[in-house]
Each structure stands twice: as structure tokens, then as C-alpha cells.
mmCIF file of C-alpha atoms and ligand atoms in Angstrom:
data_model
loop_
_atom_site.group_PDB
_atom_site.id
_atom_site.type_symbol
_atom_site.label_atom_id
_atom_site.label_comp_id
_atom_site.label_asym_id
_atom_site.label_seq_id
_atom_site.Cartn_x
_atom_site.Cartn_y
_atom_site.Cartn_z
ATOM 1 C CA MET A 1 -26.704 14.736 -13.995
ATOM 2 C CA ASN A 2 -29.296 15.974 -11.231
ATOM 3 C CA VAL A 3 -28.967 19.026 -9.083
ATOM 4 C CA LYS A 4 -28.132 18.583 -5.416
ATOM 5 C CA ILE A 5 -28.793 21.425 -2.681
ATOM 6 C CA ILE A 6 -25.712 20.749 0.368
ATOM 7 C CA PRO A 7 -26.072 22.594 3.718
ATOM 8 C CA SER A 8 -22.909 23.244 5.158
ATOM 9 C CA VAL A 9 -23.279 23.509 8.807
ATOM 10 C CA LEU A 10 -21.017 26.130 9.433
ATOM 11 C CA PRO A 11 -24.419 28.526 10.592
ATOM 12 C CA ALA A 12 -25.552 25.485 12.457
ATOM 13 C CA ASP A 13 -26.873 26.095 16.203
ATOM 14 C CA LEU A 14 -23.803 24.714 17.310
ATOM 15 C CA ALA A 15 -24.964 23.724 20.716
ATOM 16 C CA ARG A 16 -27.538 21.059 18.688
ATOM 17 C CA LEU A 17 -25.564 20.374 15.702
ATOM 18 C CA GLY A 18 -27.036 16.092 15.803
ATOM 19 C CA GLU A 19 -30.794 17.664 15.830
ATOM 20 C CA ASP A 20 -29.845 20.774 13.164
ATOM 21 C CA CYS A 21 -28.248 17.323 11.323
ATOM 22 C CA ALA A 22 -31.852 15.785 12.056
ATOM 23 C CA ALA A 23 -33.597 18.200 10.770
ATOM 24 C CA LEU A 24 -32.284 18.598 7.296
ATOM 25 C CA ASP A 25 -31.843 15.240 6.889
ATOM 26 C CA ARG A 26 -36.245 15.496 6.889
ATOM 27 C CA ALA A 27 -35.628 18.509 4.848
ATOM 28 C CA GLY A 28 -34.280 16.343 1.776
ATOM 29 C CA VAL A 29 -30.953 17.896 1.465
ATOM 30 C CA ASP A 30 -28.581 15.127 -0.694
ATOM 31 C CA ARG A 31 -25.812 15.556 1.701
ATOM 32 C CA ILE A 32 -24.400 17.575 4.428
ATOM 33 C CA GLN A 33 -21.630 19.243 3.712
ATOM 34 C CA TRP A 34 -18.931 19.922 7.000
ATOM 35 C CA ASP A 35 -16.363 22.924 6.405
ATOM 36 C CA VAL A 36 -13.735 21.547 8.697
ATOM 37 C CA MET A 37 -11.135 24.428 9.179
ATOM 38 C CA ASP A 38 -7.331 24.373 11.270
ATOM 39 C CA GLY A 39 -6.754 27.772 11.735
ATOM 40 C CA VAL A 40 -3.944 27.786 9.419
ATOM 41 C CA PHE A 41 -4.475 27.340 5.405
ATOM 42 C CA VAL A 42 -7.810 29.774 6.926
ATOM 43 C CA PRO A 43 -7.857 31.727 10.029
ATOM 44 C CA ASN A 44 -10.886 29.938 11.395
ATOM 45 C CA LEU A 45 -11.083 26.877 13.612
ATOM 46 C CA THR A 46 -14.125 24.443 13.266
ATOM 47 C CA PHE A 47 -15.034 20.802 13.405
ATOM 48 C CA GLY A 48 -13.031 17.669 14.554
ATOM 49 C CA PRO A 49 -13.328 14.384 13.263
ATOM 50 C CA ASP A 50 -14.874 13.188 16.429
ATOM 51 C CA ILE A 51 -18.244 16.088 16.403
ATOM 52 C CA ILE A 52 -18.964 14.427 12.993
ATOM 53 C CA ALA A 53 -18.996 10.827 14.543
ATOM 54 C CA ALA A 54 -20.867 12.402 17.101
ATOM 55 C CA CYS A 55 -23.608 13.663 14.774
ATOM 56 C CA ARG A 56 -23.415 10.758 12.181
ATOM 57 C CA PRO A 57 -26.045 8.518 13.770
ATOM 58 C CA TYR A 58 -28.522 11.717 13.049
ATOM 59 C CA ALA A 59 -28.829 11.505 9.661
ATOM 60 C CA ALA A 60 -29.489 8.955 7.087
ATOM 61 C CA CYS A 61 -27.917 11.353 4.352
ATOM 62 C CA GLY A 62 -24.475 11.273 3.418
ATOM 63 C CA PHE A 63 -20.863 13.396 4.914
ATOM 64 C CA GLU A 64 -18.929 15.146 3.075
ATOM 65 C CA ALA A 65 -15.740 16.555 4.911
ATOM 66 C CA HIS A 66 -14.323 19.957 2.822
ATOM 67 C CA LEU A 67 -10.636 20.298 4.894
ATOM 68 C CA MET A 68 -9.432 23.736 4.340
ATOM 69 C CA CYS A 69 -6.381 22.926 6.559
ATOM 70 C CA TRP A 70 -2.842 22.989 5.855
ATOM 71 C CA ARG A 71 -0.504 19.433 4.991
ATOM 72 C CA PRO A 72 -4.194 17.385 5.722
ATOM 73 C CA GLU A 73 -2.626 14.076 4.569
ATOM 74 C CA GLU A 74 -3.104 13.033 8.254
ATOM 75 C CA LEU A 75 -5.918 13.841 9.353
ATOM 76 C CA ILE A 76 -7.674 12.725 6.297
ATOM 77 C CA PRO A 77 -8.181 9.108 7.502
ATOM 78 C CA ARG A 78 -9.719 10.421 10.426
ATOM 79 C CA TYR A 79 -12.657 12.039 8.758
ATOM 80 C CA VAL A 80 -13.480 8.705 6.860
ATOM 81 C CA ASP A 81 -13.539 6.708 10.479
ATOM 82 C CA ALA A 82 -15.891 9.525 11.398
ATOM 83 C CA GLY A 83 -18.264 8.647 8.817
ATOM 84 C CA CYS A 84 -17.854 10.850 5.469
ATOM 85 C CA GLU A 85 -18.035 9.317 2.442
ATOM 86 C CA LEU A 86 -16.341 12.020 0.611
ATOM 87 C CA ILE A 87 -13.319 14.228 1.433
ATOM 88 C CA ILE A 88 -12.830 17.590 -0.665
ATOM 89 C CA VAL A 89 -9.276 19.281 -0.023
ATOM 90 C CA HIS A 90 -7.527 22.230 -1.803
ATOM 91 C CA PRO A 91 -4.198 20.703 -4.052
ATOM 92 C CA GLU A 92 -1.919 23.889 -2.687
ATOM 93 C CA THR A 93 -1.983 22.376 1.004
ATOM 94 C CA LEU A 94 -1.164 19.285 -0.376
ATOM 95 C CA ARG A 95 2.929 17.777 -0.163
ATOM 96 C CA GLN A 96 1.757 15.298 -3.340
ATOM 97 C CA PRO A 97 -2.103 16.572 -4.727
ATOM 98 C CA HIS A 98 -1.585 13.196 -6.999
ATOM 99 C CA GLN A 99 -0.709 10.749 -4.434
ATOM 100 C CA THR A 100 -3.324 12.050 -2.122
ATOM 101 C CA TYR A 101 -6.453 11.879 -4.514
ATOM 102 C CA GLN A 102 -4.763 8.344 -5.339
ATOM 103 C CA SER A 103 -5.382 7.446 -1.531
ATOM 104 C CA ILE A 104 -8.677 9.245 -0.639
ATOM 105 C CA ARG A 105 -9.830 7.064 -3.476
ATOM 106 C CA ASN A 106 -7.923 3.633 -1.419
ATOM 107 C CA LEU A 107 -9.712 4.443 1.207
ATOM 108 C CA GLY A 108 -12.634 3.244 -0.320
ATOM 109 C CA VAL A 109 -14.423 6.881 0.292
ATOM 110 C CA ARG A 110 -15.115 9.459 -2.775
ATOM 111 C CA ALA A 111 -12.159 12.377 -4.047
ATOM 112 C CA GLY A 112 -12.972 16.142 -4.166
ATOM 113 C CA ILE A 113 -10.672 18.741 -5.538
ATOM 114 C CA ALA A 114 -11.490 22.416 -4.261
ATOM 115 C CA LEU A 115 -10.229 25.427 -6.184
ATOM 116 C CA SER A 116 -10.122 28.826 -4.305
ATOM 117 C CA PRO A 117 -10.575 31.817 -6.606
ATOM 118 C CA ALA A 118 -7.300 32.618 -7.195
ATOM 119 C CA THR A 119 -6.713 28.616 -8.158
ATOM 120 C CA PRO A 120 -6.717 28.233 -11.646
ATOM 121 C CA LEU A 121 -8.654 25.632 -13.157
ATOM 122 C CA ALA A 122 -5.531 23.710 -14.900
ATOM 123 C CA PHE A 123 -4.564 22.490 -10.979
ATOM 124 C CA ALA A 124 -7.775 20.120 -11.855
ATOM 125 C CA GLU A 125 -6.488 19.060 -15.399
ATOM 126 C CA HIS A 126 -4.035 16.233 -14.705
ATOM 127 C CA VAL A 127 -6.248 14.417 -11.718
ATOM 128 C CA LEU A 128 -9.743 13.906 -13.151
ATOM 129 C CA ASP A 129 -9.007 10.434 -13.288
ATOM 130 C CA LEU A 130 -8.750 10.245 -9.371
ATOM 131 C CA VAL A 131 -11.580 12.401 -8.218
ATOM 132 C CA ASP A 132 -15.567 12.691 -7.901
ATOM 133 C CA LEU A 133 -16.191 16.058 -8.003
ATOM 134 C CA VAL A 134 -14.707 19.327 -8.766
ATOM 135 C CA LEU A 135 -15.351 22.209 -6.431
ATOM 136 C CA VAL A 136 -15.145 26.146 -7.574
ATOM 137 C CA MET A 137 -14.843 28.077 -4.597
ATOM 138 C CA THR A 138 -17.342 31.343 -5.361
ATOM 139 C CA VAL A 139 -16.096 33.180 -1.758
ATOM 140 C CA ASN A 140 -12.227 32.922 -0.373
ATOM 141 C CA PRO A 141 -12.383 30.072 2.160
ATOM 142 C CA GLY A 142 -12.533 30.551 5.827
ATOM 143 C CA PHE A 143 -16.309 32.211 6.433
ATOM 144 C CA GLY A 144 -19.596 32.002 5.955
ATOM 145 C CA GLY A 145 -21.578 34.840 5.475
ATOM 146 C CA GLN A 146 -19.709 36.536 2.600
ATOM 147 C CA SER A 147 -20.822 37.891 -0.639
ATOM 148 C CA TYR A 148 -21.048 35.566 -3.716
ATOM 149 C CA LEU A 149 -17.853 36.136 -6.300
ATOM 150 C CA ARG A 150 -20.063 36.745 -9.911
ATOM 151 C CA THR A 151 -16.480 36.680 -11.653
ATOM 152 C CA MET A 152 -16.346 33.261 -10.654
ATOM 153 C CA GLU A 153 -19.188 32.135 -13.502
ATOM 154 C CA PRO A 154 -16.986 31.967 -16.616
ATOM 155 C CA LYS A 155 -14.616 29.723 -14.550
ATOM 156 C CA ILE A 156 -17.297 27.741 -13.561
ATOM 157 C CA ALA A 157 -18.308 27.477 -17.394
ATOM 158 C CA GLU A 158 -14.429 26.471 -18.127
ATOM 159 C CA ALA A 159 -14.998 23.771 -15.705
ATOM 160 C CA ARG A 160 -18.153 22.187 -16.420
ATOM 161 C CA ALA A 161 -16.438 22.319 -20.536
ATOM 162 C CA LEU A 162 -13.337 20.606 -19.240
ATOM 163 C CA LEU A 163 -15.405 18.236 -16.946
ATOM 164 C CA ASP A 164 -18.014 17.481 -20.503
ATOM 165 C CA ARG A 165 -14.704 17.195 -22.680
ATOM 166 C CA GLY A 166 -13.386 14.498 -20.577
ATOM 167 C CA GLY A 167 -17.012 12.918 -20.166
ATOM 168 C CA GLN A 168 -16.590 11.184 -16.876
ATOM 169 C CA ASP A 169 -18.829 11.032 -14.085
ATOM 170 C CA ILE A 170 -17.432 14.415 -12.014
ATOM 171 C CA GLU A 171 -19.822 16.338 -10.159
ATOM 172 C CA LEU A 172 -19.246 20.242 -10.217
ATOM 173 C CA GLU A 173 -20.148 22.004 -6.971
ATOM 174 C CA VAL A 174 -19.760 25.920 -6.142
ATOM 175 C CA ASP A 175 -19.430 27.010 -2.515
ATOM 176 C CA GLY A 176 -19.830 30.673 -0.837
ATOM 177 C CA GLY A 177 -22.210 32.894 -0.638
ATOM 178 C CA ILE A 178 -25.203 30.558 -2.762
ATOM 179 C CA GLY A 179 -28.075 31.654 -2.596
ATOM 180 C CA PRO A 180 -32.384 32.606 -4.085
ATOM 181 C CA ASP A 181 -29.946 35.628 -6.063
ATOM 182 C CA THR A 182 -27.020 34.074 -6.852
ATOM 183 C CA ILE A 183 -27.711 30.252 -7.269
ATOM 184 C CA ALA A 184 -29.206 30.948 -10.882
ATOM 185 C CA GLY A 185 -26.142 32.341 -11.864
ATOM 186 C CA SER A 186 -23.804 29.595 -10.912
ATOM 187 C CA ALA A 187 -26.646 27.039 -12.309
ATOM 188 C CA ALA A 188 -26.779 28.368 -15.737
ATOM 189 C CA ALA A 189 -22.554 28.461 -15.755
ATOM 190 C CA GLY A 190 -22.630 24.721 -15.193
ATOM 191 C CA ALA A 191 -22.599 24.244 -12.095
ATOM 192 C CA ASP A 192 -24.698 20.885 -10.254
ATOM 193 C CA VAL A 193 -24.135 20.577 -6.361
ATOM 194 C CA PHE A 194 -24.492 23.406 -4.676
ATOM 195 C CA ILE A 195 -23.250 24.451 -0.814
ATOM 196 C CA SER A 196 -25.989 26.749 0.814
ATOM 197 C CA GLY A 197 -25.066 28.060 4.419
ATOM 198 C CA SER A 198 -26.099 31.274 5.337
ATOM 199 C CA ALA A 199 -29.134 31.600 3.139
ATOM 200 C CA LEU A 200 -30.311 28.331 3.751
ATOM 201 C CA TRP A 201 -30.520 28.812 7.438
ATOM 202 C CA ARG A 202 -32.411 32.317 6.605
ATOM 203 C CA TYR A 203 -35.552 30.564 5.127
ATOM 204 C CA GLU A 204 -38.456 30.033 7.176
ATOM 205 C CA SER A 205 -38.082 26.088 7.087
ATOM 206 C CA PHE A 206 -35.152 24.179 5.682
ATOM 207 C CA ALA A 207 -37.741 22.370 3.724
ATOM 208 C CA GLU A 208 -38.789 25.440 1.933
ATOM 209 C CA GLY A 209 -35.484 26.611 1.304
ATOM 210 C CA VAL A 210 -34.067 23.289 0.021
ATOM 211 C CA GLU A 211 -37.042 23.444 -2.522
ATOM 212 C CA ASP A 212 -36.576 26.576 -3.535
ATOM 213 C CA LEU A 213 -33.029 26.743 -4.263
ATOM 214 C CA ARG A 214 -33.511 23.259 -6.193
ATOM 215 C CA THR A 215 -36.149 24.968 -8.281
ATOM 216 C CA ARG A 216 -34.114 27.981 -9.031
ATOM 217 C CA ALA A 217 -31.141 25.631 -9.864
ATOM 218 C CA GLU A 218 -32.879 23.132 -12.154
ATOM 219 C CA LYS A 219 -34.914 26.288 -14.055
ATOM 220 C CA ALA A 220 -31.698 27.468 -14.448
ATOM 221 C CA ARG A 221 -29.545 24.477 -15.515
ATOM 222 C CA THR A 222 -32.448 24.101 -18.127
ATOM 223 C CA ALA A 223 -32.871 27.574 -19.350
HETATM 224 C C1 DX5 B 1 -16.059 29.253 3.195
HETATM 225 C C2 DX5 B 1 -17.245 28.136 3.495
HETATM 226 C C3 DX5 B 1 -18.556 28.579 2.974
HETATM 227 C C4 DX5 B 1 -19.745 27.844 3.450
HETATM 228 C C5 DX5 B 1 -20.837 28.395 2.880
HETATM 229 O O1 DX5 B 1 -14.962 28.384 3.580
HETATM 230 O O2 DX5 B 1 -16.934 26.767 2.625
HETATM 231 O O3 DX5 B 1 -18.405 29.099 1.785
HETATM 232 O O4 DX5 B 1 -19.419 26.514 3.148
HETATM 233 O O5 DX5 B 1 -21.663 29.491 3.733
HETATM 234 P P1 DX5 B 1 -22.147 30.630 2.824
HETATM 235 O O6 DX5 B 1 -23.574 29.557 2.282
HETATM 236 O O7 DX5 B 1 -23.009 31.336 4.251
HETATM 237 O O8 DX5 B 1 -21.375 31.576 2.074
#
């Protein structure tokens, strides 16, 4: 599985979101992640589907929506219509997780299961036939700029072993505090898809950041 570097646009210039999406696309990101927060499941409130739809024409790369929302079932089709090709949801927010992951696939897009730090990997075991991505959160969901939880690395390794045993083509994504000092640890533990927000915005350019993070992850994955 190739390493993928995906920005979270949470730290973007919210008055110039389209232009930032275009710049990220030019910088060679693999997708763009929208951290959707509803102020209920997490304290923060962020992007509605109309904002994402408005930004869709600015970038050719794929959009993924990480729905940190309570009972997101009715919202999911709206984020698909807005142009998201991958919908990631937390199982504890769903009435019937197995049914919802199936419903995302039925909309013709890919599905991801997000595991908060305290959520066991076991929550993913019985839906691996319905998802294309497992997201191991390395911070508690709700805000960008938090510190990476190194204690999640055994969970990442456990997830890597689970996915390798199953043999399916499922991405193992990590999100939260991913930057030059932390990406190697998560990559060595088995992650192959990396969400970076505040750290990416700290580089001189997006292109420099994408290249540096990708190089560090690839080196750690092959070490
Ligand atoms: C937490 C968010 C953040 C964001 C990345 O709910 O999901 O993890 O994507 O932010 P940084 O890279 O600043 O931790």
C-alpha cells in the first residue's frame, strides 16, 4: 500500500478555503479531509455540505468527510452529494453501525470507520467487509493542534495485524498531531494514510510539507 498524505483543512484560511484547496491539490496531496463537527458529538462546529460543494471545483483530488457528528445517518447523503468520495463515521454515533456502513457503500462511495482513542479496535472487526478505511485517531476528536498520543501506537499495530490477516485492501489512516516528529512512529506501527493539519501549515510551503512527510513515512514503513 502506498503512503498517502492527506491534509485536514481545519487550519486553512476559512475566508479563502477554495484557494487553499487548489494550493493543496497543486502540492500533490492524495486527498483532502474535511473535519465535520456538529457541536454535539464534539464541542466544535465546522463545515456544512454547502461549503464543501463550493470548494469541490477548486481541486481535482478526492475529498473525504470525517463526520464527528451525533446520529449522522441523515447527513451522509448530503456530504456525498457535496462531492465527498469517502465518508468516515464513528460507530458510537450510529444507531446501527453495520447498516450505516452498508448504506454508505450503497451510495456508491467508500466507507471508513473512525476509532477514537478509547474506542476498541473490536468495533471494526465485524464491519471489515463493509469498509475501505480504518481510522485510528491519535488525538481525541474535536480540535486541531492537539498533541499526538503515542500510546495509540500499539493500537495502530494491532489494527495493521487485523487488516493483514483479513487480506482486504483497507487503508489504515491516522489522524491527530501528525507531523515531522510523529509520523515515523505511526508509520512504523503500520499506518499508511496520514492526516496532517497544523503541522502541514507550519512548513514553508505545502509542497515541502507533503514531500517531507511522505519521505519520513515511507522511510519508516520500509525500515
Ligand atoms: C480532530 C481532528 C484533527 C485534525 C488534524 O478531531 O480530526 O486531528 O484532523 O489536526 P492536527 O494535524 O492539527 O492534529
